[in-house]
């Protein structure tokens, strides 16, 4: 059986078994008044019915068509998932029933707002996810702790027995995870604190001056160079600790100004184990610039004065009880062959995501990257 035939058979079965569920909305005095409780109940019925009608099969599922090769089975499963998602999306776009008496039907914007309000106010206990509060940001998760490591990593076999055939490799990966997770918990204070390395690594500023830290365990020597010291490769040697982190303190100038000027170029000059010297952009640099006519990027020390720092103008959105996350990439969000801007993204994409019922967006690759074919994996300080 070909992939095209498998897709057609699947699509026909899906259409035949699909029943569209209308979500009614009452109208009072010609105005659209959403019954939030009714919408919640009916939306849950839609989701539940879709889960029961799921036609997605795993490639390792013995019930899959035996005539399909392994590659065809995977392709067919992907196609079935696509069809299922399209059907689910269609059902989630609630049908609006026009009222009698000539009352005005709600606009698409009103429907989108109603869906967004409904999603934001859901009270499913298993979907509650905390979001940051306004101030201070770094205190939001101070009482949060990742769950401890339990089991031997083989629990996934219950979900899909096909994984058991790769047990040796999966056990190796599990053991490596436990090893690294244990080290992070022991030496870094846990994953949550470790994830905020940007608060400690790179360039940090205090009232006494600037501290620069770089993790480079394979380097034997390291020096901070840049416009601030006329690119002298020996004047600012860094000290290395037992965890492979190089560090240097730069006190303020006599007049109280920082030792490195905002907007100036910086790099780290390192000696490798084989005795060679290399220059690299600091890993946690906040800005990197490619000068006209040059191929390599330069790290830029970014520490603008308060009068130049951006001040937020709008309040943080209301905290939802559960998240519906829309993953997106600002630069690739335009149908045109160009790098889309944030303003275009706000105009064209965010309203669409809200209309589909999402209440949060996850931005891919917000760090600067030179090659868009990498989807942002290769950032400019890589």
mmCIF file of C-alpha atoms in Angstrom:
data_model
loop_
_atom_site.group_PDB
_atom_site.id
_atom_site.type_symbol
_atom_site.label_atom_id
_atom_site.label_comp_id
_atom_site.label_asym_id
_atom_site.label_seq_id
_atom_site.Cartn_x
_atom_site.Cartn_y
_atom_site.Cartn_z
ATOM 1 C CA UNK A 1 0.000 0.000 0.000
ATOM 2 C CA UNK A 2 1.431 3.396 -0.932
ATOM 3 C CA UNK A 3 1.679 6.330 1.458
ATOM 4 C CA UNK A 4 -0.829 8.231 -0.690
ATOM 5 C CA UNK A 5 -3.312 5.346 -0.495
ATOM 6 C CA UNK A 6 -2.818 5.029 3.261
ATOM 7 C CA UNK A 7 -3.463 8.743 3.659
ATOM 8 C CA UNK A 8 -6.609 8.597 1.502
ATOM 9 C CA UNK A 9 -8.017 5.624 3.419
ATOM 10 C CA UNK A 10 -7.255 7.320 6.718
ATOM 11 C CA UNK A 11 -8.806 10.599 5.618
ATOM 12 C CA UNK A 12 -11.966 8.860 4.394
ATOM 13 C CA UNK A 13 -12.338 7.013 7.696
ATOM 14 C CA UNK A 14 -11.751 10.168 9.671
ATOM 15 C CA UNK A 15 -14.336 12.153 7.719
ATOM 16 C CA UNK A 16 -16.876 9.350 7.978
ATOM 17 C CA UNK A 17 -16.515 9.100 11.753
ATOM 18 C CA UNK A 18 -16.263 12.783 12.446
ATOM 19 C CA UNK A 19 -19.161 14.674 13.943
ATOM 20 C CA UNK A 20 -18.821 18.418 14.148
ATOM 21 C CA UNK A 21 -19.666 19.775 17.561
ATOM 22 C CA UNK A 22 -21.239 23.203 17.622
ATOM 23 C CA UNK A 23 -20.530 25.473 20.547
ATOM 24 C CA UNK A 24 -23.537 27.667 21.135
ATOM 25 C CA UNK A 25 -23.331 31.214 22.433
ATOM 26 C CA UNK A 26 -26.406 33.001 23.814
ATOM 27 C CA UNK A 27 -27.331 36.516 22.703
ATOM 28 C CA UNK A 28 -29.041 39.150 24.811
ATOM 29 C CA UNK A 29 -30.390 42.400 23.341
ATOM 30 C CA UNK A 30 -28.450 41.873 20.146
ATOM 31 C CA UNK A 31 -25.109 41.614 21.949
ATOM 32 C CA UNK A 32 -22.913 38.563 22.058
ATOM 33 C CA UNK A 33 -22.814 37.335 25.658
ATOM 34 C CA UNK A 34 -20.628 34.284 26.134
ATOM 35 C CA UNK A 35 -21.763 31.613 28.556
ATOM 36 C CA UNK A 36 -18.291 30.764 29.804
ATOM 37 C CA UNK A 37 -19.284 27.646 31.690
ATOM 38 C CA UNK A 38 -21.186 26.247 28.710
ATOM 39 C CA UNK A 39 -18.305 26.960 26.363
ATOM 40 C CA UNK A 40 -15.839 25.271 28.733
ATOM 41 C CA UNK A 41 -17.991 22.152 28.979
ATOM 42 C CA UNK A 42 -18.555 21.896 25.243
ATOM 43 C CA UNK A 43 -14.900 22.536 24.416
ATOM 44 C CA UNK A 44 -13.924 19.722 26.781
ATOM 45 C CA UNK A 45 -16.447 17.451 25.041
ATOM 46 C CA UNK A 46 -14.827 18.309 21.722
ATOM 47 C CA UNK A 47 -11.363 17.493 23.018
ATOM 48 C CA UNK A 48 -12.557 14.278 24.650
ATOM 49 C CA UNK A 49 -14.305 13.093 21.486
ATOM 50 C CA UNK A 50 -11.234 13.858 19.424
ATOM 51 C CA UNK A 51 -9.023 11.860 21.767
ATOM 52 C CA UNK A 52 -11.404 8.909 21.448
ATOM 53 C CA UNK A 53 -11.345 9.119 17.659
ATOM 54 C CA UNK A 54 -7.564 9.347 17.444
ATOM 55 C CA UNK A 55 -6.267 7.425 14.447
ATOM 56 C CA UNK A 56 -2.565 8.034 15.042
ATOM 57 C CA UNK A 57 -0.519 4.841 15.249
ATOM 58 C CA UNK A 58 3.127 4.327 16.119
ATOM 59 C CA UNK A 59 5.488 2.745 13.650
ATOM 60 C CA UNK A 60 6.123 0.010 16.225
ATOM 61 C CA UNK A 61 2.423 -0.645 16.766
ATOM 62 C CA UNK A 62 1.648 -4.244 15.674
ATOM 63 C CA UNK A 63 -1.801 -3.075 14.570
ATOM 64 C CA UNK A 64 -0.258 -0.937 11.835
ATOM 65 C CA UNK A 65 -0.708 -2.080 8.223
ATOM 66 C CA UNK A 66 1.735 -4.931 7.593
ATOM 67 C CA UNK A 67 1.953 -4.017 3.896
ATOM 68 C CA UNK A 68 3.716 -0.747 4.708
ATOM 69 C CA UNK A 69 7.476 -0.540 4.956
ATOM 70 C CA UNK A 70 8.889 1.043 8.093
ATOM 71 C CA UNK A 71 9.465 4.343 6.274
ATOM 72 C CA UNK A 72 5.969 4.297 4.786
ATOM 73 C CA UNK A 73 4.478 3.512 8.177
ATOM 74 C CA UNK A 74 6.192 6.537 9.701
ATOM 75 C CA UNK A 75 5.060 8.745 6.808
ATOM 76 C CA UNK A 76 1.499 7.464 7.101
ATOM 77 C CA UNK A 77 1.501 8.088 10.845
ATOM 78 C CA UNK A 78 2.681 11.662 10.267
ATOM 79 C CA UNK A 79 -0.067 12.181 7.687
ATOM 80 C CA UNK A 80 -2.681 10.801 10.069
ATOM 81 C CA UNK A 81 -1.469 13.136 12.797
ATOM 82 C CA UNK A 82 -1.755 16.035 10.387
ATOM 83 C CA UNK A 83 -5.340 15.103 9.511
ATOM 84 C CA UNK A 84 -6.225 14.664 13.171
ATOM 85 C CA UNK A 85 -4.796 18.068 14.065
ATOM 86 C CA UNK A 86 -6.725 19.704 11.245
ATOM 87 C CA UNK A 87 -9.939 18.105 12.459
ATOM 88 C CA UNK A 88 -9.265 19.139 16.035
ATOM 89 C CA UNK A 89 -8.524 22.702 14.990
ATOM 90 C CA UNK A 90 -11.739 22.812 12.961
ATOM 91 C CA UNK A 91 -13.803 21.672 15.935
ATOM 92 C CA UNK A 92 -12.129 24.133 18.282
ATOM 93 C CA UNK A 93 -13.194 26.981 16.033
ATOM 94 C CA UNK A 94 -16.570 27.287 17.701
ATOM 95 C CA UNK A 95 -19.670 27.577 15.514
ATOM 96 C CA UNK A 96 -21.549 30.766 16.242
ATOM 97 C CA UNK A 97 -25.333 30.357 15.833
ATOM 98 C CA UNK A 98 -27.008 33.482 14.554
ATOM 99 C CA UNK A 99 -29.880 34.643 16.840
ATOM 100 C CA UNK A 100 -33.422 35.139 15.684
ATOM 101 C CA UNK A 101 -34.936 38.590 15.389
ATOM 102 C CA UNK A 102 -32.186 40.074 13.296
ATOM 103 C CA UNK A 103 -29.694 40.485 16.103
ATOM 104 C CA UNK A 104 -26.203 41.310 14.854
ATOM 105 C CA UNK A 105 -23.864 38.331 14.576
ATOM 106 C CA UNK A 106 -20.533 38.657 16.375
ATOM 107 C CA UNK A 107 -17.437 39.512 14.405
ATOM 108 C CA UNK A 108 -14.387 37.267 14.062
ATOM 109 C CA UNK A 109 -12.605 39.489 16.557
ATOM 110 C CA UNK A 110 -15.388 38.984 19.097
ATOM 111 C CA UNK A 111 -15.249 35.224 18.628
ATOM 112 C CA UNK A 112 -11.474 35.264 19.034
ATOM 113 C CA UNK A 113 -11.782 37.288 22.225
ATOM 114 C CA UNK A 114 -14.452 34.934 23.563
ATOM 115 C CA UNK A 115 -12.248 31.903 22.908
ATOM 116 C CA UNK A 116 -9.251 33.625 24.474
ATOM 117 C CA UNK A 117 -11.254 34.538 27.574
ATOM 118 C CA UNK A 118 -12.591 31.004 27.839
ATOM 119 C CA UNK A 119 -9.136 29.457 27.586
ATOM 120 C CA UNK A 120 -7.624 31.931 30.023
ATOM 121 C CA UNK A 121 -10.235 31.227 32.659
ATOM 122 C CA UNK A 122 -10.302 27.433 32.472
ATOM 123 C CA UNK A 123 -9.861 25.735 35.802
ATOM 124 C CA UNK A 124 -8.567 22.277 34.810
ATOM 125 C CA UNK A 125 -6.305 21.194 37.676
ATOM 126 C CA UNK A 126 -4.042 19.189 35.369
ATOM 127 C CA UNK A 127 -3.410 22.181 33.115
ATOM 128 C CA UNK A 128 -2.463 24.792 35.677
ATOM 129 C CA UNK A 129 0.943 26.260 34.898
ATOM 130 C CA UNK A 130 2.425 29.187 36.781
ATOM 131 C CA UNK A 131 3.623 32.258 34.892
ATOM 132 C CA UNK A 132 5.982 34.951 36.181
ATOM 133 C CA UNK A 133 4.603 37.799 38.256
ATOM 134 C CA UNK A 134 5.768 41.349 37.706
ATOM 135 C CA UNK A 135 8.335 42.149 40.366
ATOM 136 C CA UNK A 136 10.954 41.077 41.029
ATOM 137 C CA UNK A 137 11.350 38.605 38.173
ATOM 138 C CA UNK A 138 14.155 36.529 39.668
ATOM 139 C CA UNK A 139 12.073 35.817 42.774
ATOM 140 C CA UNK A 140 9.238 34.164 40.851
ATOM 141 C CA UNK A 141 10.601 30.650 41.239
ATOM 142 C CA UNK A 142 12.508 30.957 44.516
ATOM 143 C CA UNK A 143 10.423 28.183 46.140
ATOM 144 C CA UNK A 144 10.273 26.000 43.044
ATOM 145 C CA UNK A 145 12.158 22.687 43.019
ATOM 146 C CA UNK A 146 12.458 20.197 40.195
ATOM 147 C CA UNK A 147 11.223 16.728 41.194
ATOM 148 C CA UNK A 148 13.948 14.283 42.237
ATOM 149 C CA UNK A 149 15.195 11.631 39.855
ATOM 150 C CA UNK A 150 13.252 8.383 40.321
ATOM 151 C CA UNK A 151 13.255 4.988 38.644
ATOM 152 C CA UNK A 152 15.666 3.518 36.142
ATOM 153 C CA UNK A 153 14.417 5.239 32.999
ATOM 154 C CA UNK A 154 12.540 2.248 31.612
ATOM 155 C CA UNK A 155 9.025 3.510 32.348
ATOM 156 C CA UNK A 156 8.648 4.675 28.749
ATOM 157 C CA UNK A 157 8.611 1.021 27.641
ATOM 158 C CA UNK A 158 5.090 0.756 29.063
ATOM 159 C CA UNK A 159 3.951 3.472 26.673
ATOM 160 C CA UNK A 160 5.643 1.949 23.637
ATOM 161 C CA UNK A 161 7.225 -1.514 23.937
ATOM 162 C CA UNK A 162 9.136 -0.821 20.734
ATOM 163 C CA UNK A 163 11.662 1.174 22.742
ATOM 164 C CA UNK A 164 12.843 -1.968 24.516
ATOM 165 C CA UNK A 165 14.804 -2.976 21.421
ATOM 166 C CA UNK A 166 17.020 0.066 22.033
ATOM 167 C CA UNK A 167 17.281 -0.490 25.774
ATOM 168 C CA UNK A 168 21.084 -0.493 25.920
ATOM 169 C CA UNK A 169 21.419 2.888 24.292
ATOM 170 C CA UNK A 170 18.477 4.399 26.167
ATOM 171 C CA UNK A 171 19.944 3.179 29.470
ATOM 172 C CA UNK A 172 23.259 4.799 28.552
ATOM 173 C CA UNK A 173 21.508 8.116 27.909
ATOM 174 C CA UNK A 174 19.487 7.821 31.115
ATOM 175 C CA UNK A 175 22.614 7.163 33.176
ATOM 176 C CA UNK A 176 24.353 10.163 31.613
ATOM 177 C CA UNK A 177 21.348 12.318 32.496
ATOM 178 C CA UNK A 178 21.382 11.103 36.102
ATOM 179 C CA UNK A 179 25.121 11.769 36.311
ATOM 180 C CA UNK A 180 24.824 15.339 35.048
ATOM 181 C CA UNK A 181 21.638 16.056 36.977
ATOM 182 C CA UNK A 182 23.267 14.876 40.215
ATOM 183 C CA UNK A 183 26.294 17.090 39.601
ATOM 184 C CA UNK A 184 24.107 20.120 38.884
ATOM 185 C CA UNK A 185 22.033 19.520 42.019
ATOM 186 C CA UNK A 186 25.179 19.093 44.131
ATOM 187 C CA UNK A 187 27.345 21.918 42.835
ATOM 188 C CA UNK A 188 24.992 24.418 41.203
ATOM 189 C CA UNK A 189 22.042 24.403 43.583
ATOM 190 C CA UNK A 190 19.637 22.667 41.204
ATOM 191 C CA UNK A 191 18.434 22.987 37.629
ATOM 192 C CA UNK A 192 16.435 26.151 38.237
ATOM 193 C CA UNK A 193 19.414 28.070 39.568
ATOM 194 C CA UNK A 194 21.678 26.554 36.932
ATOM 195 C CA UNK A 195 19.313 27.757 34.192
ATOM 196 C CA UNK A 196 19.908 31.358 35.326
ATOM 197 C CA UNK A 197 23.611 31.227 34.522
ATOM 198 C CA UNK A 198 23.312 34.530 32.679
ATOM 199 C CA UNK A 199 23.014 36.246 36.063
ATOM 200 C CA UNK A 200 26.489 34.992 37.015
ATOM 201 C CA UNK A 201 28.410 34.240 33.814
ATOM 202 C CA UNK A 202 29.611 36.715 31.209
ATOM 203 C CA UNK A 203 29.894 40.379 32.155
ATOM 204 C CA UNK A 204 28.220 41.447 35.403
ATOM 205 C CA UNK A 205 28.313 44.921 36.946
ATOM 206 C CA UNK A 206 28.540 46.003 40.582
ATOM 207 C CA UNK A 207 29.218 49.302 42.320
ATOM 208 C CA UNK A 208 32.905 48.392 42.429
ATOM 209 C CA UNK A 209 33.387 47.476 38.794
ATOM 210 C CA UNK A 210 32.942 44.731 36.195
ATOM 211 C CA UNK A 211 33.396 40.976 36.618
ATOM 212 C CA UNK A 212 33.794 38.717 33.623
ATOM 213 C CA UNK A 213 33.455 34.916 33.791
ATOM 214 C CA UNK A 214 33.806 32.357 31.002
ATOM 215 C CA UNK A 215 33.430 28.570 31.105
ATOM 216 C CA UNK A 216 36.272 27.092 29.029
ATOM 217 C CA UNK A 217 37.464 23.845 30.678
ATOM 218 C CA UNK A 218 39.637 22.829 27.695
ATOM 219 C CA UNK A 219 41.623 26.083 27.753
ATOM 220 C CA UNK A 220 44.837 26.355 29.764
ATOM 221 C CA UNK A 221 45.065 30.169 29.766
ATOM 222 C CA UNK A 222 42.631 32.992 29.046
ATOM 223 C CA UNK A 223 42.933 36.771 28.638
ATOM 224 C CA UNK A 224 40.295 39.460 28.197
ATOM 225 C CA UNK A 225 41.050 41.707 25.229
ATOM 226 C CA UNK A 226 39.253 44.547 23.510
ATOM 227 C CA UNK A 227 39.125 48.252 22.759
ATOM 228 C CA UNK A 228 39.436 48.985 26.484
ATOM 229 C CA UNK A 229 43.056 47.693 26.602
ATOM 230 C CA UNK A 230 44.022 48.320 22.956
ATOM 231 C CA UNK A 231 43.733 44.550 22.320
ATOM 232 C CA UNK A 232 46.703 43.772 24.520
ATOM 233 C CA UNK A 233 46.777 39.958 24.690
ATOM 234 C CA UNK A 234 48.691 39.690 27.952
ATOM 235 C CA UNK A 235 47.605 42.562 30.212
ATOM 236 C CA UNK A 236 44.360 41.090 31.571
ATOM 237 C CA UNK A 237 44.976 37.446 32.441
ATOM 238 C CA UNK A 238 42.057 35.505 33.924
ATOM 239 C CA UNK A 239 42.120 33.026 36.816
ATOM 240 C CA UNK A 240 40.714 29.496 36.360
ATOM 241 C CA UNK A 241 38.854 27.564 39.073
ATOM 242 C CA UNK A 242 38.358 23.829 39.482
ATOM 243 C CA UNK A 243 35.186 23.799 37.373
ATOM 244 C CA UNK A 244 36.774 25.255 34.255
ATOM 245 C CA UNK A 245 35.506 28.811 34.811
ATOM 246 C CA UNK A 246 37.897 31.699 34.077
ATOM 247 C CA UNK A 247 37.294 34.949 35.969
ATOM 248 C CA UNK A 248 38.659 38.486 36.122
ATOM 249 C CA UNK A 249 37.638 41.625 38.031
ATOM 250 C CA UNK A 250 38.011 45.064 36.477
ATOM 251 C CA UNK A 251 37.696 47.873 39.088
ATOM 252 C CA UNK A 252 36.109 51.183 38.125
ATOM 253 C CA UNK A 253 38.304 53.966 36.820
ATOM 254 C CA UNK A 254 39.462 56.673 39.209
ATOM 255 C CA UNK A 255 36.525 58.868 38.182
ATOM 256 C CA UNK A 256 34.015 56.078 38.916
ATOM 257 C CA UNK A 257 33.320 55.154 35.298
ATOM 258 C CA UNK A 258 33.426 51.461 34.287
ATOM 259 C CA UNK A 259 36.703 50.054 32.967
ATOM 260 C CA UNK A 260 34.992 48.958 29.729
ATOM 261 C CA UNK A 261 32.993 51.525 27.800
ATOM 262 C CA UNK A 262 29.472 50.715 26.694
ATOM 263 C CA UNK A 263 29.401 49.756 23.014
ATOM 264 C CA UNK A 264 33.090 48.852 22.775
ATOM 265 C CA UNK A 265 34.407 45.585 21.302
ATOM 266 C CA UNK A 266 35.606 42.683 23.467
ATOM 267 C CA UNK A 267 36.839 39.104 22.965
ATOM 268 C CA UNK A 268 38.475 36.359 24.971
ATOM 269 C CA UNK A 269 41.991 35.235 23.996
ATOM 270 C CA UNK A 270 42.583 31.575 24.970
ATOM 271 C CA UNK A 271 45.410 29.061 24.874
ATOM 272 C CA UNK A 272 44.314 25.532 23.962
ATOM 273 C CA UNK A 273 45.751 22.264 25.271
ATOM 274 C CA UNK A 274 47.926 21.903 22.159
ATOM 275 C CA UNK A 275 49.500 25.309 22.743
ATOM 276 C CA UNK A 276 47.607 27.299 20.105
ATOM 277 C CA UNK A 277 45.989 30.677 20.806
ATOM 278 C CA UNK A 278 42.467 31.443 19.605
ATOM 279 C CA UNK A 279 40.146 34.447 19.938
ATOM 280 C CA UNK A 280 36.441 33.945 20.611
ATOM 281 C CA UNK A 281 33.355 36.018 21.364
ATOM 282 C CA UNK A 282 32.336 35.697 25.038
ATOM 283 C CA UNK A 283 29.654 33.027 25.385
ATOM 284 C CA UNK A 284 27.208 35.204 27.355
ATOM 285 C CA UNK A 285 27.754 38.380 25.327
ATOM 286 C CA UNK A 286 24.590 40.453 24.969
ATOM 287 C CA UNK A 287 25.399 41.913 21.574
ATOM 288 C CA UNK A 288 27.493 40.871 18.563
ATOM 289 C CA UNK A 289 28.181 42.944 15.451
ATOM 290 C CA UNK A 290 29.663 42.108 12.085
ATOM 291 C CA UNK A 291 31.554 45.130 10.823
ATOM 292 C CA UNK A 292 31.142 46.093 7.124
ATOM 293 C CA UNK A 293 33.562 44.124 4.977
ATOM 294 C CA UNK A 294 34.466 41.698 7.783
ATOM 295 C CA UNK A 295 33.511 38.037 8.121
ATOM 296 C CA UNK A 296 33.926 37.421 11.896
ATOM 297 C CA UNK A 297 31.614 38.968 14.454
ATOM 298 C CA UNK A 298 32.805 41.092 17.375
ATOM 299 C CA UNK A 299 31.400 40.913 20.870
ATOM 300 C CA UNK A 300 30.057 44.235 22.123
ATOM 301 C CA UNK A 301 30.055 45.160 25.805
ATOM 302 C CA UNK A 302 26.459 46.251 26.330
ATOM 303 C CA UNK A 303 25.777 48.308 29.445
ATOM 304 C CA UNK A 304 23.786 51.425 28.479
ATOM 305 C CA UNK A 305 23.177 54.220 30.998
ATOM 306 C CA UNK A 306 19.743 54.360 32.586
ATOM 307 C CA UNK A 307 18.543 57.168 30.334
ATOM 308 C CA UNK A 308 19.149 54.940 27.277
ATOM 309 C CA UNK A 309 17.559 51.784 28.671
ATOM 310 C CA UNK A 310 14.157 50.750 27.386
ATOM 311 C CA UNK A 311 11.258 51.245 29.775
ATOM 312 C CA UNK A 312 8.222 48.988 29.442
ATOM 313 C CA UNK A 313 5.102 50.955 28.554
ATOM 314 C CA UNK A 314 2.388 48.341 28.899
ATOM 315 C CA UNK A 315 1.256 46.201 31.852
ATOM 316 C CA UNK A 316 1.883 42.483 31.937
ATOM 317 C CA UNK A 317 -1.121 40.496 30.607
ATOM 318 C CA UNK A 318 -3.438 38.880 33.120
ATOM 319 C CA UNK A 319 -2.143 35.564 34.412
ATOM 320 C CA UNK A 320 -4.071 32.667 32.837
ATOM 321 C CA UNK A 321 -4.976 29.580 34.840
ATOM 322 C CA UNK A 322 -3.667 27.377 32.062
ATOM 323 C CA UNK A 323 -1.435 27.890 29.038
ATOM 324 C CA UNK A 324 -2.146 27.326 25.364
ATOM 325 C CA UNK A 325 1.249 27.894 23.766
ATOM 326 C CA UNK A 326 1.796 28.876 20.123
ATOM 327 C CA UNK A 327 5.382 28.293 18.974
ATOM 328 C CA UNK A 328 6.661 30.770 16.406
ATOM 329 C CA UNK A 329 9.706 32.427 14.833
ATOM 330 C CA UNK A 330 9.493 36.173 14.261
ATOM 331 C CA UNK A 331 11.971 36.365 11.385
ATOM 332 C CA UNK A 332 10.331 33.526 9.450
ATOM 333 C CA UNK A 333 6.728 34.540 10.100
ATOM 334 C CA UNK A 334 6.198 36.369 6.807
ATOM 335 C CA UNK A 335 4.954 34.582 3.649
ATOM 336 C CA UNK A 336 7.300 36.866 1.712
ATOM 337 C CA UNK A 337 10.956 36.005 1.104
ATOM 338 C CA UNK A 338 12.357 38.334 3.731
ATOM 339 C CA UNK A 339 13.190 38.574 7.427
ATOM 340 C CA UNK A 340 9.982 39.673 9.135
ATOM 341 C CA UNK A 341 10.047 42.407 11.781
ATOM 342 C CA UNK A 342 8.594 42.415 15.282
ATOM 343 C CA UNK A 343 6.004 45.009 14.240
ATOM 344 C CA UNK A 344 4.871 42.833 11.341
ATOM 345 C CA UNK A 345 4.735 39.833 13.671
ATOM 346 C CA UNK A 346 2.567 41.766 16.136
ATOM 347 C CA UNK A 347 0.253 42.867 13.337
ATOM 348 C CA UNK A 348 -0.075 39.590 11.404
ATOM 349 C CA UNK A 349 0.669 36.632 13.670
ATOM 350 C CA UNK A 350 -0.395 37.424 17.225
ATOM 351 C CA UNK A 351 -4.050 38.172 16.316
ATOM 352 C CA UNK A 352 -4.181 34.912 14.367
ATOM 353 C CA UNK A 353 -2.801 32.942 17.335
ATOM 354 C CA UNK A 354 -5.350 34.560 19.668
ATOM 355 C CA UNK A 355 -8.184 33.758 17.264
ATOM 356 C CA UNK A 356 -7.202 30.075 17.319
ATOM 357 C CA UNK A 357 -7.507 30.025 21.116
ATOM 358 C CA UNK A 358 -3.869 30.383 22.193
ATOM 359 C CA UNK A 359 -3.050 32.639 25.143
ATOM 360 C CA UNK A 360 0.772 32.499 25.077
ATOM 361 C CA UNK A 361 3.507 32.444 22.473
ATOM 362 C CA UNK A 362 6.864 30.694 22.574
ATOM 363 C CA UNK A 363 9.408 32.575 20.478
ATOM 364 C CA UNK A 364 12.044 30.503 18.761
ATOM 365 C CA UNK A 365 15.502 31.973 18.272
ATOM 366 C CA UNK A 366 15.101 35.412 19.801
ATOM 367 C CA UNK A 367 18.887 35.535 20.095
ATOM 368 C CA UNK A 368 20.616 37.048 17.091
ATOM 369 C CA UNK A 369 21.724 34.529 14.466
ATOM 370 C CA UNK A 370 23.450 35.132 11.157
ATOM 371 C CA UNK A 371 22.104 32.135 9.199
ATOM 372 C CA UNK A 372 18.323 31.739 9.222
ATOM 373 C CA UNK A 373 18.574 28.220 7.806
ATOM 374 C CA UNK A 374 19.746 27.151 11.268
ATOM 375 C CA UNK A 375 16.399 28.227 12.820
ATOM 376 C CA UNK A 376 18.494 30.173 15.336
ATOM 377 C CA UNK A 377 20.558 27.265 16.635
ATOM 378 C CA UNK A 378 23.811 28.943 15.591
ATOM 379 C CA UNK A 379 23.713 32.268 17.408
ATOM 380 C CA UNK A 380 26.231 34.983 16.626
ATOM 381 C CA UNK A 381 28.296 34.210 19.739
ATOM 382 C CA UNK A 382 28.562 30.510 18.811
#
